[in-house]
Amino acid sequence: MVPPILTVRELSVTFPDSNGGLDALGSASFEIYPQEFVCLLGPSGSGKSTLLRVLAGLLQPTGGEVVFAGGQPKIGMVFQQANLMPWRTALENITLPLELENVPPAERRARAQALIELVGLSGFEQAWPRDLSGGMAQRVAIARALIHDPDLLLLDEPFGSLDALTRERMWEELSRIWQARQKTVLMVTHSIGESLFLADRVLVLSQRPGRVKFEMKVDLPRPRADEMRYTPHFSKLAKRLKEAIE
Amino acid sequence: MNLNPLRLSPQTLRRSRPWAVLLSLAAAFVTWELVSRFSGLPAFILPAPEQVAVRFWRALRQDNLLLHTAVTLSEILLGLLSGTLTAVGLGYAVAKSRLFERLAAPYLVASQAIPVVAIAPLLVIWFGPGMFSKVLICALIVFFPVLVNTVVGLRAVPRALHDLMRSLRARRGQIIRLLEVPAALPVLLGGLRIGATLSVIGAVVGELVGADRGLGFLINTARGLYDTALVFVAVFTLIALALALYALVAGLEKKFLSWQESHE
Ligand SMILES: Nc1ncnc2c1ncn2[C@@H]1O[C@H](COP(=O)(O)OP(=O)(O)O)[C@@H](O)[C@H]1O
Ligand SMILES: [Mg+2]
């Protein structure tokens, strides 16, 4: 079997506070394999965002270790809010990671063009973020996270702020993008349906301090369609996850 | 400290119709003409518009009006530039370092508490009647509003965008150039707009206190000779300078902040 691309061992994070520190993560351990789509479920406040921040290098853990096969990986990150720079057009927001790597402008635009079609933003290249709907803005954020060809995609409830219809359309698009681009993805969500629609494997975090208390393979066939949600197998998996969370 | 209670932003000016501006200017000139003609006031109290116009042409040829204007403009621009650069540099340090903020705060607050106009004579005594003392006065007067706006602008940069840049392994210089400068720019330019207006006042105050050239010097000289028409010429030239500076900042805002504009 292929070795994991990411190994997390007994990771803990304690935030300093007035009464002796707040344990956000307590000894979380898991692995992620190349090109796997993993969803992380857990009650709110269980340290999911904290975990992603550690993996993205934004936060030093208090204990434990994070090992990436092949050294520091390139990260693509999507947050709950699109976090676009309002002074850049959609296209300029998408090409930001390439600008940071000093890729020449012509190549930046060429690489953005393919992605813009993939995420369904054609015609919106020159739009300002203030003129984009929530769903459109989040597509820009996804394209921005993919453009520099990252080794690991970290998604923190990326569809949490969208309405239900847009969200479900985004699931289909994300599956399609993931299959087209062959990325390794770790996605935080608190929707069981979302994790079953997207993931190869689901990790469930406990109440704070979070640790991985349950893990489940999602053996639903791909491509996954809407009707799949009414099958007995889907219901069985959903029930198991629900019990694990409670 | 609200220096702009009418909210006369460039947007307000741009929205006002050109004919309305012309109409109000014409009304002012007609009033001036009528008052000077029928009030019986002598020309050394209130010269008529055409007398001021004639004096303007004579000032250009005989009184070195262009030289004085150039001197005052240089003082304003040099003061604005040095004051802004210092304020942005210190503002960056204050916004980024709590320690530096604590160390610098007493001096910054004190610098704001001293009325620059009141210490202008002291600066002229120390640094002489030449341009340097005026540049310094302009710089001091511009310093505080620009510093405050720099700090406010930098503190307002969303943490999420800092996280984004760090997750992409952006270097310090890239974070400054691609995130902090553009994010702080609207507030910074707002400070510059206040600073530009203030620096005109600074230069003239310095020149009135003691100078051998400049529009303030010209006003002083003309006043001594009861050449009121020349005072009017100098004042109108100052107004033109102030408007040009305002237009310059407004132009910068138009160029760099088009992403903010509403699409109505
Ligand atoms: N920078 C921080 N400083 C102090 N406490 C924090 C910080 N970030 C998160 N926390 C706390 O850590 C816990 C876990 O937060 P988070 O990782 O955001 O949870 P989740 O994303 O699962 O909802 C929460 O109780 C939160 O208040
Ligand atoms: Mg969270």
Tab-separated table of C-alpha atoms and ligand atoms in Angstrom, chain A residues 44-45 47-50 80 156-157 188, ligand 2:
chain	number	residue	atom	x	y	z
A	44	SER	CA	-18.450	23.178	16.759
A	45	GLY	CA	-15.583	24.225	18.990
A	47	GLY	CA	-10.786	22.230	17.214
A	48	LYS	CA	-11.373	21.550	13.504
A	49	SER	CA	-10.260	24.990	12.337
A	50	THR	CA	-7.362	24.881	14.766
A	80	GLN	CA	-15.628	29.613	5.296
A	156	ASP	CA	-12.619	24.816	6.208
A	157	GLU	CA	-16.414	24.639	5.862
A	188	VAL	CA	-13.892	20.331	7.481
C	2	MG	MG	-14.221	26.306	12.558
